[in-house]
mmCIF file of C-alpha atoms and ligand atoms in Angstrom:
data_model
loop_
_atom_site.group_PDB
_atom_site.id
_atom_site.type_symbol
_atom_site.label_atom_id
_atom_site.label_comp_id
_atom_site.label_asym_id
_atom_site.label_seq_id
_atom_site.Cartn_x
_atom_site.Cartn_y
_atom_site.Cartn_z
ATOM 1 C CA UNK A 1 15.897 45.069 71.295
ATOM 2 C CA UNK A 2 15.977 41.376 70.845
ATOM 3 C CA UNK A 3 19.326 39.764 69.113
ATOM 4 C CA UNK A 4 20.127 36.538 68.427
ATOM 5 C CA UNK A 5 24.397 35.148 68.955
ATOM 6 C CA UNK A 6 25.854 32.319 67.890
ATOM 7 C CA UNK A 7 27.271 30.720 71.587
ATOM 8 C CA UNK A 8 28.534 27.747 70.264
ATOM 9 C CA UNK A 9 29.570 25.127 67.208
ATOM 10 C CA UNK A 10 30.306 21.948 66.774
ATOM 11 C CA UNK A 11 30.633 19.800 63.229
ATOM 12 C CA UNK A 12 31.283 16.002 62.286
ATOM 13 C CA UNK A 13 32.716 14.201 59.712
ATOM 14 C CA UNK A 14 32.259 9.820 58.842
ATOM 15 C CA UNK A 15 35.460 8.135 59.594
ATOM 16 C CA UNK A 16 35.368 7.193 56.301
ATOM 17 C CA UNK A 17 37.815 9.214 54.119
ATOM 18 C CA UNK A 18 38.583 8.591 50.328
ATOM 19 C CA UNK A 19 41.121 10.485 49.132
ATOM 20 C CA UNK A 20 41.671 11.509 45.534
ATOM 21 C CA UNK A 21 44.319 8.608 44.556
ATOM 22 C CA UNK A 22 41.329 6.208 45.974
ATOM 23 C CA UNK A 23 39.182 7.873 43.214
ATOM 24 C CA UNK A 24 41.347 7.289 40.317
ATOM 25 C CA UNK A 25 42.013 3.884 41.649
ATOM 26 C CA UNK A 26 37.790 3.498 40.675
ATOM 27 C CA UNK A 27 37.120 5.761 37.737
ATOM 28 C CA UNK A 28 39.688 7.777 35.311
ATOM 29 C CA UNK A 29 40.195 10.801 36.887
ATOM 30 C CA UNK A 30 43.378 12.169 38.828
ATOM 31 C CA UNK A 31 44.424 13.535 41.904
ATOM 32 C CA UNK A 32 46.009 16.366 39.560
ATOM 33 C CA UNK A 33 42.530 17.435 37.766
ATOM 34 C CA UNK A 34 40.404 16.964 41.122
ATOM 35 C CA UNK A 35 43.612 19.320 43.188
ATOM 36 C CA UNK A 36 43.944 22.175 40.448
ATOM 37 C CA UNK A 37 40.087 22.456 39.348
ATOM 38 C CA UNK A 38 38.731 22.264 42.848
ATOM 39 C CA UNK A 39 41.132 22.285 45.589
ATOM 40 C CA UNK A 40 39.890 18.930 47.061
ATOM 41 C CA UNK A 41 42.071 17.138 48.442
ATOM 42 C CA UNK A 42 39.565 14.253 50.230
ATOM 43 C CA UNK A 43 36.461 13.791 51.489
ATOM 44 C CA UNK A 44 34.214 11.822 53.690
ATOM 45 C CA UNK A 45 31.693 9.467 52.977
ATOM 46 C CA UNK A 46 29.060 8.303 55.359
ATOM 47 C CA UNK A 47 29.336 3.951 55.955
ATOM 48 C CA UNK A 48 25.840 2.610 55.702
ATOM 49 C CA UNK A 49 23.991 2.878 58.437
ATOM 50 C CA UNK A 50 24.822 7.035 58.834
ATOM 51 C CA UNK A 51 22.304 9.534 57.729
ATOM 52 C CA UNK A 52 21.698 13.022 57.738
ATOM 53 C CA UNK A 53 20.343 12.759 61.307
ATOM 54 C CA UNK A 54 22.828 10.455 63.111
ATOM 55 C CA UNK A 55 25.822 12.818 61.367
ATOM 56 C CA UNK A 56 23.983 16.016 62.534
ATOM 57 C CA UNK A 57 23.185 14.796 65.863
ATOM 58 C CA UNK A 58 27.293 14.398 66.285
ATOM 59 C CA UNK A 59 27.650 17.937 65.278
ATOM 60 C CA UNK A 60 24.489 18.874 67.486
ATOM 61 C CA UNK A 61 26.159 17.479 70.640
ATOM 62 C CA UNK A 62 29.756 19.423 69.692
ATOM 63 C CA UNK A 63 27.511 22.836 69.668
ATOM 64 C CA UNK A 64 25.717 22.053 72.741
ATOM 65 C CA UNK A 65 28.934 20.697 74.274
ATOM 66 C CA UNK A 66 30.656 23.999 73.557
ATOM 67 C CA UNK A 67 27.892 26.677 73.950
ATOM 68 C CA UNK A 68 27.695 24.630 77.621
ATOM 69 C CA UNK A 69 24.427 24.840 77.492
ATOM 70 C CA UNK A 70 21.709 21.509 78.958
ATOM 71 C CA UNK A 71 20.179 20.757 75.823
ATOM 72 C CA UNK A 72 16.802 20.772 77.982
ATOM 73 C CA UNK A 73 16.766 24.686 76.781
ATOM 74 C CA UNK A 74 16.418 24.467 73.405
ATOM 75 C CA UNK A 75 13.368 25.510 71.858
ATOM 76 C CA UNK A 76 13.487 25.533 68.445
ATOM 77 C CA UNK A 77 15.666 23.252 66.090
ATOM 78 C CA UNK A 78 15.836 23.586 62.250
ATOM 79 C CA UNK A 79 18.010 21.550 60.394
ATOM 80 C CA UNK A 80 19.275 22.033 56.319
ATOM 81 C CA UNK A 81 19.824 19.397 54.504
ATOM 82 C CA UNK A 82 18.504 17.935 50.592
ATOM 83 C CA UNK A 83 19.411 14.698 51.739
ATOM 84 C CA UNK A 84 16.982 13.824 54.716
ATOM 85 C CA UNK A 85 16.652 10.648 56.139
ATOM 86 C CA UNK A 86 13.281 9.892 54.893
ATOM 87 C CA UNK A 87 10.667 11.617 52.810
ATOM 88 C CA UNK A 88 9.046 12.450 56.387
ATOM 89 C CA UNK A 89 9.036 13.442 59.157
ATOM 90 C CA UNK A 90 11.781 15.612 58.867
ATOM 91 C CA UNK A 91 15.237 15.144 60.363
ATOM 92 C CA UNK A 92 15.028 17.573 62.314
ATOM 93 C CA UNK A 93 11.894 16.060 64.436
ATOM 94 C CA UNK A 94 14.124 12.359 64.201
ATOM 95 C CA UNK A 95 17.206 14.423 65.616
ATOM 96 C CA UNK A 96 14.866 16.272 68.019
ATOM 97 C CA UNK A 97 14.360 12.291 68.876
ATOM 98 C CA UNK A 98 17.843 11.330 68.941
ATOM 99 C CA UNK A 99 18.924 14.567 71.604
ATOM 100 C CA UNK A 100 15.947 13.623 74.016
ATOM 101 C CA UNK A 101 14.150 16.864 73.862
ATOM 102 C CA UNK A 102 10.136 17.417 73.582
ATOM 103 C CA UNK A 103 8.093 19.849 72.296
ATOM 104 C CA UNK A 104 9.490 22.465 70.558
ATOM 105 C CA UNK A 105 9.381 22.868 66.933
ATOM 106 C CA UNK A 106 11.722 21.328 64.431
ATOM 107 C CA UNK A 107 11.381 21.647 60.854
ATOM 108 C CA UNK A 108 14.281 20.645 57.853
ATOM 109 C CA UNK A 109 14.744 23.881 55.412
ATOM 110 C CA UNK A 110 15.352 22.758 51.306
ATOM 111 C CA UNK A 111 17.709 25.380 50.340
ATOM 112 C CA UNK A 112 20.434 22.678 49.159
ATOM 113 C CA UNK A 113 23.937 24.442 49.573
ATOM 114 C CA UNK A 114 22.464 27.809 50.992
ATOM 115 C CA UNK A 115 20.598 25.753 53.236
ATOM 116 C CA UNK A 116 22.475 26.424 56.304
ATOM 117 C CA UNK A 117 22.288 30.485 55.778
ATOM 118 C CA UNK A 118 18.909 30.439 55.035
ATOM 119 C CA UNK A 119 18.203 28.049 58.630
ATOM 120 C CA UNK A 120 20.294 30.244 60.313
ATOM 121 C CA UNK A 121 18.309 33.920 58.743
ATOM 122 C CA UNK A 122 15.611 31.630 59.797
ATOM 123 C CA UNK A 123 16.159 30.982 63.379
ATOM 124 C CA UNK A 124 16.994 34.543 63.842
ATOM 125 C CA UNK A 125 14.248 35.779 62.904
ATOM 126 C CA UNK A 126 12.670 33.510 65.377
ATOM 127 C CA UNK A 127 14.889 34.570 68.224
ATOM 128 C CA UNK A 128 14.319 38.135 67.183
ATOM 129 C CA UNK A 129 10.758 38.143 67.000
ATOM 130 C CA UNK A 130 10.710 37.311 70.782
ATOM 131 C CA UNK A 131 9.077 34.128 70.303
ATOM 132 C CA UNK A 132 12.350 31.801 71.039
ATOM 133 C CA UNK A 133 15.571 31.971 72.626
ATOM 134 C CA UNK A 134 17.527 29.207 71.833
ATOM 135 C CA UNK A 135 17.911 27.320 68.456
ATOM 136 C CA UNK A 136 19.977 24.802 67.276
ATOM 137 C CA UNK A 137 20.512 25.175 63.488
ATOM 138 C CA UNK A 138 21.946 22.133 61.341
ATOM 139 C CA UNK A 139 23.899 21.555 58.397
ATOM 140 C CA UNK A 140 23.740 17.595 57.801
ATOM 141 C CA UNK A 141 23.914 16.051 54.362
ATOM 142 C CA UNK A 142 24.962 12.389 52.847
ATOM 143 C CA UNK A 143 25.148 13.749 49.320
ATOM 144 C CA UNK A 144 27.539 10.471 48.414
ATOM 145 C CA UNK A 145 23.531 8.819 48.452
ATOM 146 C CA UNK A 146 22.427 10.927 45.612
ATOM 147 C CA UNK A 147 26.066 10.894 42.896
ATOM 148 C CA UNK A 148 26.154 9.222 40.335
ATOM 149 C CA UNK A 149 29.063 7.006 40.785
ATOM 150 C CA UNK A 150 29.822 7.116 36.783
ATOM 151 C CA UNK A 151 29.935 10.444 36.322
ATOM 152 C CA UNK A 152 33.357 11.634 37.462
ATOM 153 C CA UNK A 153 31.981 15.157 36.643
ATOM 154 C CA UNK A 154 30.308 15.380 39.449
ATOM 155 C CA UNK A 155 31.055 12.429 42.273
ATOM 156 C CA UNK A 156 34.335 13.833 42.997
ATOM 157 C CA UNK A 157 33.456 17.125 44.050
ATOM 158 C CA UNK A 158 30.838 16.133 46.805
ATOM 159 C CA UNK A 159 31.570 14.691 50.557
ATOM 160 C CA UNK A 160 28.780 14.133 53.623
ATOM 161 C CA UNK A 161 29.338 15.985 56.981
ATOM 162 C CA UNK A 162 27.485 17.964 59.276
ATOM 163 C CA UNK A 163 27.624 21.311 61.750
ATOM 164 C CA UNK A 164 25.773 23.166 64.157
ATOM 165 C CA UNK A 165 25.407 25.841 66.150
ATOM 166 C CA UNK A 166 23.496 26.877 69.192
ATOM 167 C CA UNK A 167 22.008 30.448 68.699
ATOM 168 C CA UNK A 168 20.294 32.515 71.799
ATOM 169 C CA UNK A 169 18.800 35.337 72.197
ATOM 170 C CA UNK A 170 21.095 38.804 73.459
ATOM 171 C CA UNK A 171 20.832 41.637 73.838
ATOM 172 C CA UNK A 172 23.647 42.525 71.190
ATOM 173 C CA UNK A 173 23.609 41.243 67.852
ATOM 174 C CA UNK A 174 25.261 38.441 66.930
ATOM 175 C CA UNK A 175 23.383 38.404 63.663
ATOM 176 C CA UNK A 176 24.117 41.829 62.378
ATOM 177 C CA UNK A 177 21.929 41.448 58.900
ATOM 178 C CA UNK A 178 21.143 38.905 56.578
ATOM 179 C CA UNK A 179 19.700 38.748 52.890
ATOM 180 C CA UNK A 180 18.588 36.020 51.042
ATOM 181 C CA UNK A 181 17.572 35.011 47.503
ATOM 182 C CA UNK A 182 16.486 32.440 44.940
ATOM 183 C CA UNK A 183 15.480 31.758 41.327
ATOM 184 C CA UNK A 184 14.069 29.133 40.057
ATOM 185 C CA UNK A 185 14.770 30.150 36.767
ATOM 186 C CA UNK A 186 18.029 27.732 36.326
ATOM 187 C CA UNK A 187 16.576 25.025 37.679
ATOM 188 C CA UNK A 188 18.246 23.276 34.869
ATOM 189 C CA UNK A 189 21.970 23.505 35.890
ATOM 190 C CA UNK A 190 22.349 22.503 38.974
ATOM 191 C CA UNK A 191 19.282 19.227 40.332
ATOM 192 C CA UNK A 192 18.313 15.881 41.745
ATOM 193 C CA UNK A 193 15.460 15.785 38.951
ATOM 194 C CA UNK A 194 13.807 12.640 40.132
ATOM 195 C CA UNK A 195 10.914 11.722 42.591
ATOM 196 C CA UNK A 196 9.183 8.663 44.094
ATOM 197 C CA UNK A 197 5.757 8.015 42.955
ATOM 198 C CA UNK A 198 3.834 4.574 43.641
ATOM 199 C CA UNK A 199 6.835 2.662 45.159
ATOM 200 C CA UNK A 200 9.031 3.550 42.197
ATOM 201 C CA UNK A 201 11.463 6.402 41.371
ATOM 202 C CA UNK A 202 10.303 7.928 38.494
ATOM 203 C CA UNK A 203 13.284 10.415 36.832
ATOM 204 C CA UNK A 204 16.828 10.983 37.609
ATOM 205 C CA UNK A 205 17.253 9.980 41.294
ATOM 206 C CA UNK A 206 21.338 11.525 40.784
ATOM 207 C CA UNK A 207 22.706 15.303 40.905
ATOM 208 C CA UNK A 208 23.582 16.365 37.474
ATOM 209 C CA UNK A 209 24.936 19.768 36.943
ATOM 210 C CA UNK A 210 26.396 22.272 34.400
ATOM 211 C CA UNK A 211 29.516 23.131 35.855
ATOM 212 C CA UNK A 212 30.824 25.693 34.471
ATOM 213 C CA UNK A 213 27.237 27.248 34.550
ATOM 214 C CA UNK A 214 27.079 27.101 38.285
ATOM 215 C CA UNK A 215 30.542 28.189 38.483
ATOM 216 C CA UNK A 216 29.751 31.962 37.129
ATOM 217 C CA UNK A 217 26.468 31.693 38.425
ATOM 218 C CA UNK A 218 27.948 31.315 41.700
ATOM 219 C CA UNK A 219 31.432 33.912 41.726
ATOM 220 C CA UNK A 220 28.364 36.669 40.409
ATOM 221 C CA UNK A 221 25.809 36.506 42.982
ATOM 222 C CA UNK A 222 28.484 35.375 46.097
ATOM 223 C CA UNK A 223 30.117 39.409 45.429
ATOM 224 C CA UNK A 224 26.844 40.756 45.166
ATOM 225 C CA UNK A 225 24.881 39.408 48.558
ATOM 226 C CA UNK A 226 28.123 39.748 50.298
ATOM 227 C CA UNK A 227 27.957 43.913 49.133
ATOM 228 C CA UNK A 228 24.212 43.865 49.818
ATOM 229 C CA UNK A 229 24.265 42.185 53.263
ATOM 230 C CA UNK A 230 27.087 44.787 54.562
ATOM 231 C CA UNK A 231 24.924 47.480 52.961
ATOM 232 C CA UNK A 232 22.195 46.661 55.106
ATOM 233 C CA UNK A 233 24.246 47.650 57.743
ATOM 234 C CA UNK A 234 26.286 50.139 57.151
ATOM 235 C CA UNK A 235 29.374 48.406 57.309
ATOM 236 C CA UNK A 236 32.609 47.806 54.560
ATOM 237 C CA UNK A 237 34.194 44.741 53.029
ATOM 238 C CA UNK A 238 37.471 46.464 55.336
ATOM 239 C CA UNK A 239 35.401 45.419 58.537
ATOM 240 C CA UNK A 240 34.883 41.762 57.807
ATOM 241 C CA UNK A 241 37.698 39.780 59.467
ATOM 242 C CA UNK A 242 36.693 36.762 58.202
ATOM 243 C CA UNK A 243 35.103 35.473 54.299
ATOM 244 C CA UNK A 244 33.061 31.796 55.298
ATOM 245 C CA UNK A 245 31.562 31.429 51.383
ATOM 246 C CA UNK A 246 29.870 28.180 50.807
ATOM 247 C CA UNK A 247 32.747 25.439 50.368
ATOM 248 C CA UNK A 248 32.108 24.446 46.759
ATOM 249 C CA UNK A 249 35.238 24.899 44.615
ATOM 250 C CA UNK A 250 38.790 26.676 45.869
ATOM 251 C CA UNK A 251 38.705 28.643 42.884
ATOM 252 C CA UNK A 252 35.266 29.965 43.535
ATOM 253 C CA UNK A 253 35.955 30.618 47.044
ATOM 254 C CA UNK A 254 39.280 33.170 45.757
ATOM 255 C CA UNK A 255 37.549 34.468 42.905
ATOM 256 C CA UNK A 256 34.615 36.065 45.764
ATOM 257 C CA UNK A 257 37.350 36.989 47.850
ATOM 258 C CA UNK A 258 39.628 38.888 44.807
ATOM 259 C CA UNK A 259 36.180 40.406 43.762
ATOM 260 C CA UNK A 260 35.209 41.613 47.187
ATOM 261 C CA UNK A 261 38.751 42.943 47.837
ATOM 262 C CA UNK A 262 39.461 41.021 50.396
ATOM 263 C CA UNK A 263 42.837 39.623 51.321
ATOM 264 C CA UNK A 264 43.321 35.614 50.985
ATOM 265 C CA UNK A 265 44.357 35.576 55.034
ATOM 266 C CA UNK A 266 40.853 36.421 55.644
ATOM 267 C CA UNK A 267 39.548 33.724 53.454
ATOM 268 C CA UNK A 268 38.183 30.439 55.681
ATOM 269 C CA UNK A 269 39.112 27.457 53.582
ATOM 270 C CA UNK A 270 37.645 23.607 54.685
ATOM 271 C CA UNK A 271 36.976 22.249 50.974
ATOM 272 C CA UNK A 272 40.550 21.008 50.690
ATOM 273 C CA UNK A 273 39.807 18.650 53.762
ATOM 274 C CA UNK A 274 36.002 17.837 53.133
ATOM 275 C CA UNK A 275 35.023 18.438 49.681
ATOM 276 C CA UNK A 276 31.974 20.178 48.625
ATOM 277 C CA UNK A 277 28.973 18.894 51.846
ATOM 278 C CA UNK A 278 26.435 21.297 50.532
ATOM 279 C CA UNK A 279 24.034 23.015 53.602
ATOM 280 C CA UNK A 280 26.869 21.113 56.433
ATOM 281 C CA UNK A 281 29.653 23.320 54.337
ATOM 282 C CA UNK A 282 29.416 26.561 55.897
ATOM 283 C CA UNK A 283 29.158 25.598 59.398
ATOM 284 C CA UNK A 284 31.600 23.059 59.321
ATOM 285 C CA UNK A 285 34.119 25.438 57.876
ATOM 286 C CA UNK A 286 33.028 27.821 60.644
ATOM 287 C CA UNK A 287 33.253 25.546 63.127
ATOM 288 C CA UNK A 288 37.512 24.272 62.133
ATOM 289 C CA UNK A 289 38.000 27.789 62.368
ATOM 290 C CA UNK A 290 36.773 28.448 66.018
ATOM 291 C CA UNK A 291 38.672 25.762 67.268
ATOM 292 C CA UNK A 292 41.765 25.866 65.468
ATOM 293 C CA UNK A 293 41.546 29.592 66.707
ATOM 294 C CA UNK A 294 41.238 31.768 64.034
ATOM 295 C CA UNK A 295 37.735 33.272 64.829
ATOM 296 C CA UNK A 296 37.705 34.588 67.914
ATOM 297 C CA UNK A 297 34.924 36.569 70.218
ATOM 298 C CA UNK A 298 34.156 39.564 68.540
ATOM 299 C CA UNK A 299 35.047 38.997 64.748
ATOM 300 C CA UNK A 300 33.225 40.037 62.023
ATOM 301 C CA UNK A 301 32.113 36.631 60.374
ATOM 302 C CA UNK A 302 30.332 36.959 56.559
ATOM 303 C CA UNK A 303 28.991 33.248 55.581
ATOM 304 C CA UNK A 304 27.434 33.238 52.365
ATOM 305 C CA UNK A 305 26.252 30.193 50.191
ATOM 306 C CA UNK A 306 24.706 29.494 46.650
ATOM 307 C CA UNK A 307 23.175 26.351 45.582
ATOM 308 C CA UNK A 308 20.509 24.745 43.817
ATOM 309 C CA UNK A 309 17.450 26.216 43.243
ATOM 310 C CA UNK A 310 19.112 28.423 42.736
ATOM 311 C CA UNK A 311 19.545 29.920 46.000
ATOM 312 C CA UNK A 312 21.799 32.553 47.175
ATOM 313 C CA UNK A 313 22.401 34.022 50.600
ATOM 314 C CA UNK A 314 24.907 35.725 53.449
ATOM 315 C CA UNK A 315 25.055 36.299 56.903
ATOM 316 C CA UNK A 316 27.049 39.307 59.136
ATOM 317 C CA UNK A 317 27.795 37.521 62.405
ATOM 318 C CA UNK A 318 29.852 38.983 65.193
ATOM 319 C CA UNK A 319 30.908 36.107 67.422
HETATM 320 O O1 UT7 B 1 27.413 23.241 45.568
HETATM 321 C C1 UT7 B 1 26.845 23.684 44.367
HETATM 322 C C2 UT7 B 1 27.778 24.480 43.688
HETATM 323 N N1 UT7 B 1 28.592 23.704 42.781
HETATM 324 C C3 UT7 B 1 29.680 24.268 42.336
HETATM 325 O O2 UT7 B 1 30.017 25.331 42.793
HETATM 326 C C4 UT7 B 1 30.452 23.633 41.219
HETATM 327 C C5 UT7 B 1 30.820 24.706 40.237
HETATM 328 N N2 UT7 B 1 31.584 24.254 39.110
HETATM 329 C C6 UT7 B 1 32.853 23.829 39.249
HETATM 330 O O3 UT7 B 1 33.380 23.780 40.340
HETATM 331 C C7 UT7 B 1 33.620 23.452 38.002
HETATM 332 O O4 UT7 B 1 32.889 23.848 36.868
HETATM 333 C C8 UT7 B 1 33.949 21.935 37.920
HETATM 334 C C9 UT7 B 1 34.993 21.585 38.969
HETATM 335 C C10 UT7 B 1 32.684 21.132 38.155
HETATM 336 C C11 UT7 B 1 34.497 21.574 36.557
HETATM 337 O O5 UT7 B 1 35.647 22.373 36.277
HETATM 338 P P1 UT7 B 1 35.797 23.041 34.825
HETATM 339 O O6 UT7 B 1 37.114 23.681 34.822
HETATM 340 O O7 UT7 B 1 34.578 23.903 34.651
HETATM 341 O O8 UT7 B 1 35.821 21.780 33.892
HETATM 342 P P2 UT7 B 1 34.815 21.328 32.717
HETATM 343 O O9 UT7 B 1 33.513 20.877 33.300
HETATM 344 O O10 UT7 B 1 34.777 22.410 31.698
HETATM 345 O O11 UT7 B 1 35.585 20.059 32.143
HETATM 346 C C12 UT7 B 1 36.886 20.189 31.614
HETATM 347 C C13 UT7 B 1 37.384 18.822 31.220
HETATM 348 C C14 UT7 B 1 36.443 18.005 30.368
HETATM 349 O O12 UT7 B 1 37.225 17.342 29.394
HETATM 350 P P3 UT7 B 1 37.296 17.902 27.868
HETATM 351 O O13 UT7 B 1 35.879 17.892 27.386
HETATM 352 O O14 UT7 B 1 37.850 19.289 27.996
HETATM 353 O O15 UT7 B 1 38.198 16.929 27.198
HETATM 354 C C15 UT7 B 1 35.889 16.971 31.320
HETATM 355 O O16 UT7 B 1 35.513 15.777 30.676
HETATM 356 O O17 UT7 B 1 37.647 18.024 32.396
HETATM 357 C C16 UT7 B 1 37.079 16.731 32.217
HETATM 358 N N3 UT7 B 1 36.697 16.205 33.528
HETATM 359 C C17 UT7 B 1 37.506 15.439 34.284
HETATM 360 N N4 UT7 B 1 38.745 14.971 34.092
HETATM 361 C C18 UT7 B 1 39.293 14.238 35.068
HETATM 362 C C19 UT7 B 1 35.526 16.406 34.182
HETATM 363 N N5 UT7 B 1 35.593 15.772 35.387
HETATM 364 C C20 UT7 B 1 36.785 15.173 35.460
HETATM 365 C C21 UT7 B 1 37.416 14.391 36.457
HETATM 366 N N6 UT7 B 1 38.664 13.947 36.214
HETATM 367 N N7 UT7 B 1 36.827 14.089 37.630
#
């Protein structure tokens, strides 16, 4: 039996980091509101120049750098992001570019936050079918490009980052199970409803989004892929050591883990330091906790997202 394991991460922030006093320096907001409706404390925002690609292929080099692999031996990259560098090709063939390597395929996945689990579900499916053994799955976004700078609604939640990881093929699973949803449905709460068409954007080129929609969207179907993914395989909320749920909102984030019955300890928390960096969310909170220590060989990872679409998702991973 074919498995596929994550062997290594890596993530990247811009140097660039506005705080929430910088915010209510530009726009009337405050660092109370952002701190006890969110969590956020800061975030990052890409200088021009950085994209999607340039971010991820920092975060690329981190996973390759610490799965010590040549990155000669990858064979398949796939890369998540609603915020590519252009409308083709994809980011991942211009970060295929950027790390030197020929050949193999690289495609972007449009999953918006739960773009990273659904890449990931993705790739291991590859690796499992037999057909690849080593991926390189991306998180990359620049949402600051696509908030409306008025609307203090939304700008202050969102930050741009990327992460990575380097998954290869095992012969225990590293991926335990993985489910994935979406429904279009409620389209209407949570979009970037605007397009080019003859050299012009035609509609709303800016994310606009029912809050508190999303918010209960999100706390319902974050329990209830997190129940069905440990279903799947047998296993209990009791034997997941650590809770990665997409980084959106702090109070999201401890609703899913009172709801799941799972202790705060076990709870990964990033948004605080990052803000809400859609599909680069999940592995970049994954990635702090590797290196600060915390998730260690052998844990019982569950990363879960929810975004736009909407889409919903989780991941069992045992590092
Ligand atoms: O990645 C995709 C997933 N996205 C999410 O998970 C986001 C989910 N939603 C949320 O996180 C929360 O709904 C928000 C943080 C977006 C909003 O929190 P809320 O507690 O639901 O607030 P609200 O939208 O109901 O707004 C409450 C008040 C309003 O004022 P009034 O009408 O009560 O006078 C807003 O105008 O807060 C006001 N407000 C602000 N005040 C200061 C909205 N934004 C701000 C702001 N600063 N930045």
């Amino acid at each position: 039996m074919i498995y596929s394991r994550i062997v290594g991460t890596g993530s990247y922030l811009p140097h660039n980091a506005v705080t929430n006093a910088d915010l209510e320096r530009r726009m009337d907001t405050s660092d109370e509101w952002i701190r006890s409706r969110t969590g956020i404390r800061q975030r990052y925002l890409a200088q021009e120049g950085e994209t999607s690609s340039s971010l991820a292929l920092e975060a690329s080099r981190a996973a390759i750098a610490s799965a010590g692999i040549d990155a000669g031996e990858i064979d398949l990259i796939i890369v998540a992001t609603s915020t590519p560098d252009y409308i083709f090709p994809s980011t991942a063939c211009l970060l295929q570019a950027k790390l030197g390597i020929k050949g193999c395929p690289a495609f972007d996945v449009q999953a918006v936050c739960s773009g990273f689990v659904y890449a990931l579900s993705t790739a291991d499916m590859f690796i499992r079918s037999g057909q690849h053994r080593c991926a390189l799955v991306v998180g990359a976004e620049v949402f600051s490009r696509i908030l409306d700078w008025n609307d203090r609604g939304t700008c202050v939640l969102f930050g741009d980052g990327a992460g990575a990881v380097i998954l290869k093929a095992d012969q225990k699973p590293g991926i335990i199970a993985s489910a994935l949803h979406a429904d279009g449905a409620h389209v209407g709460i949570l979009s970037v409803p605007g397009s080019i068409c003859n050299g012009r954007v035609t509609g709303d080129p800016f994310l606009r989004m029912d809050g508190p929609a999303v918010f209960k969207f999100a706390v319902r179907v974050l329990d209830e892929v997190a129940r069905e993914t440990l279903g799947k395989c047998g296993l209990q909320v009791g034997d997941v050591d650590w809770l990665i749920p997409h980084q959106a909102n702090l109070r999201i984030l401890e609703s899913t883990a009172k709801r799941l019955g799972l202790p705060p300890e076990k709870l990964i928390v990033t948004v605080d330091m990052h803000g809400n960096t859609s599909a680069a969310s999940v592995p970049l909170a994954l990635d702090t906790a590797v290196r600060d220590g915390r998730i260690r060989s052998g844990h019982k990872v569950m990363l879960q997202a929810v975004g736009g679409g909407f889409t919903w998702g989780a991941a069992l991973v045992q590092m």
